[in-house]
């Protein structure tokens, strides 16, 4: 079946630092890829997505590029803020199967002022 | 536009009991998916309903069941509760089938089994 692997953290950075959270996937065919964010006490929010190879998703300063060759979808942000502290989930969806969205374990990001 | 709502937000049950959770999707959305979130297993897909039909099912025992009504509201039922069923249960709705469209998540129902 499908699987998604991401660094679990916690990842602790200082404000204005550069962020990379790695995500790799295994799937049949060419899945759609997503990054979701979960702030404390809240549900999941879609951060960005990409539906085909070489697509770049972007939102709120975050970016991720769908790399078919390396089966990766790494999340990046040039300058993080304290308000970015949250848990970030990478997910894939192949469609038509029994898996629904397949999530990584989540990466807890802590930004210190 | 109102978001996805889930009721109740918190629930405490004892082993052997059964429980029903409710999810109201965003108006106009026809797909509702359910997920279980635990510290050990992370987020796992339970099932997806679209136009009152179960379209996909994850790898969970038959104690976990669901249904969707004509107004797209969905319920999830867990019978004969076990301690390991303690989790945050999230539902998500989308306009079309999940994967072809963005899913919007509710805040979840926190189930504690004693």
Short mmCIF file of C-alpha atoms in Angstrom, two decimals:
data_model
loop_
_atom_site.label_atom_id
_atom_site.label_comp_id
_atom_site.label_asym_id
_atom_site.label_seq_id
_atom_site.Cartn_x
_atom_site.Cartn_y
_atom_site.Cartn_z
CA UNK A 1 0.00 0.00 0.00
CA UNK A 2 0.90 3.67 0.01
CA UNK A 3 3.15 5.15 2.65
CA UNK A 4 4.53 8.55 3.58
CA UNK A 5 7.70 9.13 5.57
CA UNK A 6 8.61 12.40 7.22
CA UNK A 7 10.94 13.55 9.97
CA UNK A 8 9.04 13.50 13.26
CA UNK A 9 10.95 16.04 15.31
CA UNK A 10 10.41 18.02 17.32
CA UNK A 11 12.20 20.48 15.10
CA UNK A 12 13.23 23.61 16.98
CA UNK A 13 14.27 26.73 15.09
CA UNK A 14 14.80 30.38 15.86
CA UNK A 15 12.54 33.00 14.34
CA UNK A 16 13.56 33.99 10.78
CA UNK A 17 15.44 30.72 10.23
CA UNK A 18 15.07 28.69 7.02
CA UNK A 19 12.79 25.66 7.32
CA UNK A 20 12.91 22.34 5.51
CA UNK A 21 10.75 19.39 6.49
CA UNK A 22 11.51 16.32 4.40
CA UNK A 23 8.77 14.09 3.04
CA UNK A 24 9.07 11.03 0.80
CA UNK A 25 6.32 8.75 -0.44
CA UNK A 26 5.73 5.35 -1.94
CA UNK A 27 2.62 4.85 -4.02
CA UNK A 28 1.27 3.14 -7.09
CA UNK A 29 0.96 5.50 -10.00
CA UNK A 30 1.20 9.23 -9.48
CA UNK A 31 -0.51 10.37 -6.32
CA UNK A 32 -1.61 13.86 -5.37
CA UNK A 33 0.52 15.24 -2.55
CA UNK A 34 -0.46 17.50 0.32
CA UNK A 35 0.87 19.31 3.34
CA UNK A 36 -1.54 19.82 6.22
CA UNK A 37 -0.93 21.84 9.39
CA UNK A 38 -2.48 21.28 12.81
CA UNK A 39 -2.31 24.10 15.32
CA UNK A 40 -2.73 23.26 19.02
CA UNK A 41 -6.31 22.28 19.83
CA UNK A 42 -7.47 22.59 16.24
CA UNK A 43 -8.23 20.31 13.33
CA UNK A 44 -6.13 19.87 10.21
CA UNK A 45 -5.88 22.67 7.69
CA UNK A 46 -4.69 22.22 4.13
CA UNK A 47 -1.49 24.20 3.68
CA UNK A 48 -0.68 23.40 0.06
CA UNK A 49 -0.96 20.67 -2.55
CA UNK A 50 0.42 19.46 -5.86
CA UNK A 51 -1.31 17.05 -8.19
CA UNK A 52 1.36 16.18 -10.76
CA UNK A 53 5.10 15.94 -11.16
CA UNK A 54 7.06 19.22 -11.07
CA UNK A 55 4.06 21.11 -9.72
CA UNK A 56 4.90 23.56 -6.95
CA UNK A 57 2.36 24.20 -4.23
CA UNK A 58 2.66 27.40 -2.21
CA UNK A 59 0.77 29.20 0.53
CA UNK A 60 1.61 31.63 3.37
CA UNK A 61 5.30 31.62 2.41
CA UNK A 62 5.52 27.82 2.41
CA UNK A 63 6.46 25.93 -0.75
CA UNK A 64 6.82 22.31 -1.81
CA UNK A 65 7.69 20.82 -5.21
CA UNK A 66 6.45 17.42 -6.40
CA UNK A 67 9.59 15.51 -7.37
CA UNK A 68 8.76 12.25 -9.13
CA UNK A 69 12.40 11.23 -9.60
CA UNK A 70 13.09 11.31 -5.87
CA UNK A 71 9.47 10.59 -4.77
CA UNK A 72 9.68 13.62 -2.51
CA UNK A 73 7.59 16.62 -1.51
CA UNK A 74 9.74 18.59 0.93
CA UNK A 75 8.21 21.60 2.69
CA UNK A 76 10.24 24.82 2.80
CA UNK A 77 9.89 28.34 4.14
CA UNK A 78 12.47 31.05 3.91
CA UNK A 79 11.85 32.80 7.22
CA UNK A 80 9.75 31.17 9.92
CA UNK A 81 7.72 33.00 12.56
CA UNK A 82 6.66 32.02 16.06
CA UNK A 83 3.12 31.66 14.72
CA UNK A 84 4.29 28.82 12.44
CA UNK A 85 4.70 26.58 15.49
CA UNK A 86 2.43 23.60 14.82
CA UNK A 87 2.44 19.98 13.67
CA UNK A 88 2.89 19.52 9.92
CA UNK A 89 1.63 16.43 8.09
CA UNK A 90 2.64 15.28 4.64
CA UNK A 91 -0.01 13.19 2.87
CA UNK A 92 -0.64 11.42 -0.41
CA UNK A 93 -3.73 10.26 -2.24
CA UNK A 94 -3.71 7.79 -5.12
CA UNK A 95 -7.42 7.70 -5.77
CA UNK A 96 -9.68 4.73 -6.24
CA UNK A 97 -8.03 2.67 -3.52
CA UNK A 98 -8.79 1.78 0.06
CA UNK A 99 -6.34 4.16 1.64
CA UNK A 100 -8.01 7.55 1.51
CA UNK A 101 -5.40 10.12 2.41
CA UNK A 102 -2.20 8.42 3.61
CA UNK A 103 -0.47 10.58 6.22
CA UNK A 104 3.04 10.76 7.55
CA UNK A 105 3.51 10.69 11.33
CA UNK A 106 3.68 14.48 11.54
CA UNK A 107 6.52 16.86 12.35
CA UNK A 108 6.23 19.02 15.44
CA UNK A 109 7.76 22.41 14.66
CA UNK A 110 8.71 24.79 17.47
CA UNK A 111 9.81 28.31 16.63
CA UNK A 112 11.56 30.24 19.37
CA UNK A 113 11.61 34.06 19.42
CA UNK B 1 -19.67 29.51 5.00
CA UNK B 2 -19.72 27.30 8.08
CA UNK B 3 -16.94 24.75 8.37
CA UNK B 4 -17.11 21.08 9.17
CA UNK B 5 -18.69 20.48 12.54
CA UNK B 6 -18.35 17.43 14.72
CA UNK B 7 -20.34 16.46 17.76
CA UNK B 8 -19.70 15.79 20.50
CA UNK B 9 -16.24 17.30 20.93
CA UNK B 10 -15.37 15.10 23.89
CA UNK B 11 -16.66 11.71 24.94
CA UNK B 12 -15.82 9.28 27.72
CA UNK B 13 -16.99 5.69 27.49
CA UNK B 14 -16.15 2.38 29.15
CA UNK B 15 -14.96 -0.81 27.53
CA UNK B 16 -17.69 -2.80 25.86
CA UNK B 17 -19.97 0.17 25.24
CA UNK B 18 -20.75 1.56 21.83
CA UNK B 19 -20.50 5.12 20.60
CA UNK B 20 -21.85 7.23 17.74
CA UNK B 21 -20.04 10.28 16.44
CA UNK B 22 -21.58 12.84 14.13
CA UNK B 23 -20.16 14.97 11.35
CA UNK B 24 -21.86 17.77 9.43
CA UNK B 25 -19.98 18.66 6.24
CA UNK B 26 -19.65 22.04 4.64
CA UNK B 27 -22.86 22.93 2.84
CA UNK B 28 -22.86 21.45 -0.66
CA UNK B 29 -20.11 18.94 0.03
CA UNK B 30 -21.07 15.38 -0.82
CA UNK B 31 -18.04 13.45 0.38
CA UNK B 32 -17.28 12.74 4.04
CA UNK B 33 -14.20 10.85 5.16
CA UNK B 34 -13.32 9.67 8.66
CA UNK B 35 -9.85 9.36 10.20
CA UNK B 36 -8.50 8.11 13.51
CA UNK B 37 -5.57 9.96 15.09
CA UNK B 38 -3.52 8.36 17.85
CA UNK B 39 -0.02 9.15 19.16
CA UNK B 40 1.22 5.68 18.21
CA UNK B 41 -0.34 5.11 14.80
CA UNK B 42 -0.77 8.69 13.67
CA UNK B 43 -3.58 9.51 11.26
CA UNK B 44 -5.30 6.51 9.71
CA UNK B 45 -8.10 6.43 7.17
CA UNK B 46 -11.32 4.76 8.30
CA UNK B 47 -13.77 5.20 5.44
CA UNK B 48 -15.23 7.59 2.90
CA UNK B 49 -18.86 8.16 2.03
CA UNK B 50 -20.10 9.85 -1.10
CA UNK B 51 -23.77 10.33 -1.93
CA UNK B 52 -24.78 7.94 0.87
CA UNK B 53 -22.54 5.12 -0.38
CA UNK B 54 -19.35 3.89 1.20
CA UNK B 55 -16.67 4.34 -1.46
CA UNK B 56 -13.49 3.35 0.36
CA UNK B 57 -12.67 1.60 3.59
CA UNK B 58 -9.43 1.48 5.54
CA UNK B 59 -7.96 -1.42 7.44
CA UNK B 60 -10.14 -1.36 10.56
CA UNK B 61 -12.23 -4.13 12.13
CA UNK B 62 -15.94 -4.43 11.49
CA UNK B 63 -16.66 -2.81 14.87
CA UNK B 64 -16.12 0.47 13.05
CA UNK B 65 -19.00 1.39 10.79
CA UNK B 66 -20.54 4.48 9.34
CA UNK B 67 -23.31 5.86 7.25
CA UNK B 68 -24.24 8.98 5.37
CA UNK B 69 -27.64 10.58 5.14
CA UNK B 70 -29.31 12.27 2.20
CA UNK B 71 -28.24 15.69 3.53
CA UNK B 72 -24.60 14.45 3.49
CA UNK B 73 -24.32 14.40 7.27
CA UNK B 74 -22.43 11.34 8.42
CA UNK B 75 -22.26 9.24 11.54
CA UNK B 76 -19.58 6.86 12.66
CA UNK B 77 -20.30 4.04 15.08
CA UNK B 78 -17.87 1.99 17.12
CA UNK B 79 -19.29 -1.05 18.90
CA UNK B 80 -17.77 -3.05 21.76
CA UNK B 81 -15.26 -0.35 22.60
CA UNK B 82 -11.70 -1.29 23.48
CA UNK B 83 -9.08 0.75 25.32
CA UNK B 84 -7.15 1.10 22.07
CA UNK B 85 -10.07 2.94 20.49
CA UNK B 86 -9.18 6.01 22.53
CA UNK B 87 -8.27 8.58 19.90
CA UNK B 88 -9.15 11.80 18.16
CA UNK B 89 -11.63 11.06 15.39
CA UNK B 90 -11.54 13.53 12.55
CA UNK B 91 -13.95 13.90 9.71
CA UNK B 92 -13.30 15.75 6.49
CA UNK B 93 -15.61 16.85 3.73
CA UNK B 94 -15.07 17.69 0.08
CA UNK B 95 -17.20 18.73 -2.82
CA UNK B 96 -16.33 15.68 -4.87
CA UNK B 97 -14.60 12.41 -4.08
CA UNK B 98 -11.62 12.85 -1.79
CA UNK B 99 -8.37 13.12 -3.73
CA UNK B 100 -10.05 14.86 -6.64
CA UNK B 101 -10.89 17.79 -4.42
CA UNK B 102 -9.57 19.53 -1.31
CA UNK B 103 -10.69 17.98 1.97
CA UNK B 104 -11.67 20.28 4.84
CA UNK B 105 -11.29 18.87 8.32
CA UNK B 106 -13.43 19.34 11.39
CA UNK B 107 -12.00 19.91 14.89
CA UNK B 108 -12.45 16.27 15.83
CA UNK B 109 -14.12 14.26 18.58
CA UNK B 110 -11.84 13.19 21.42
CA UNK B 111 -12.93 9.71 22.56
CA UNK B 112 -11.57 8.30 25.80
CA UNK B 113 -12.30 4.66 26.62
CA UNK B 114 -11.84 3.67 30.27
#
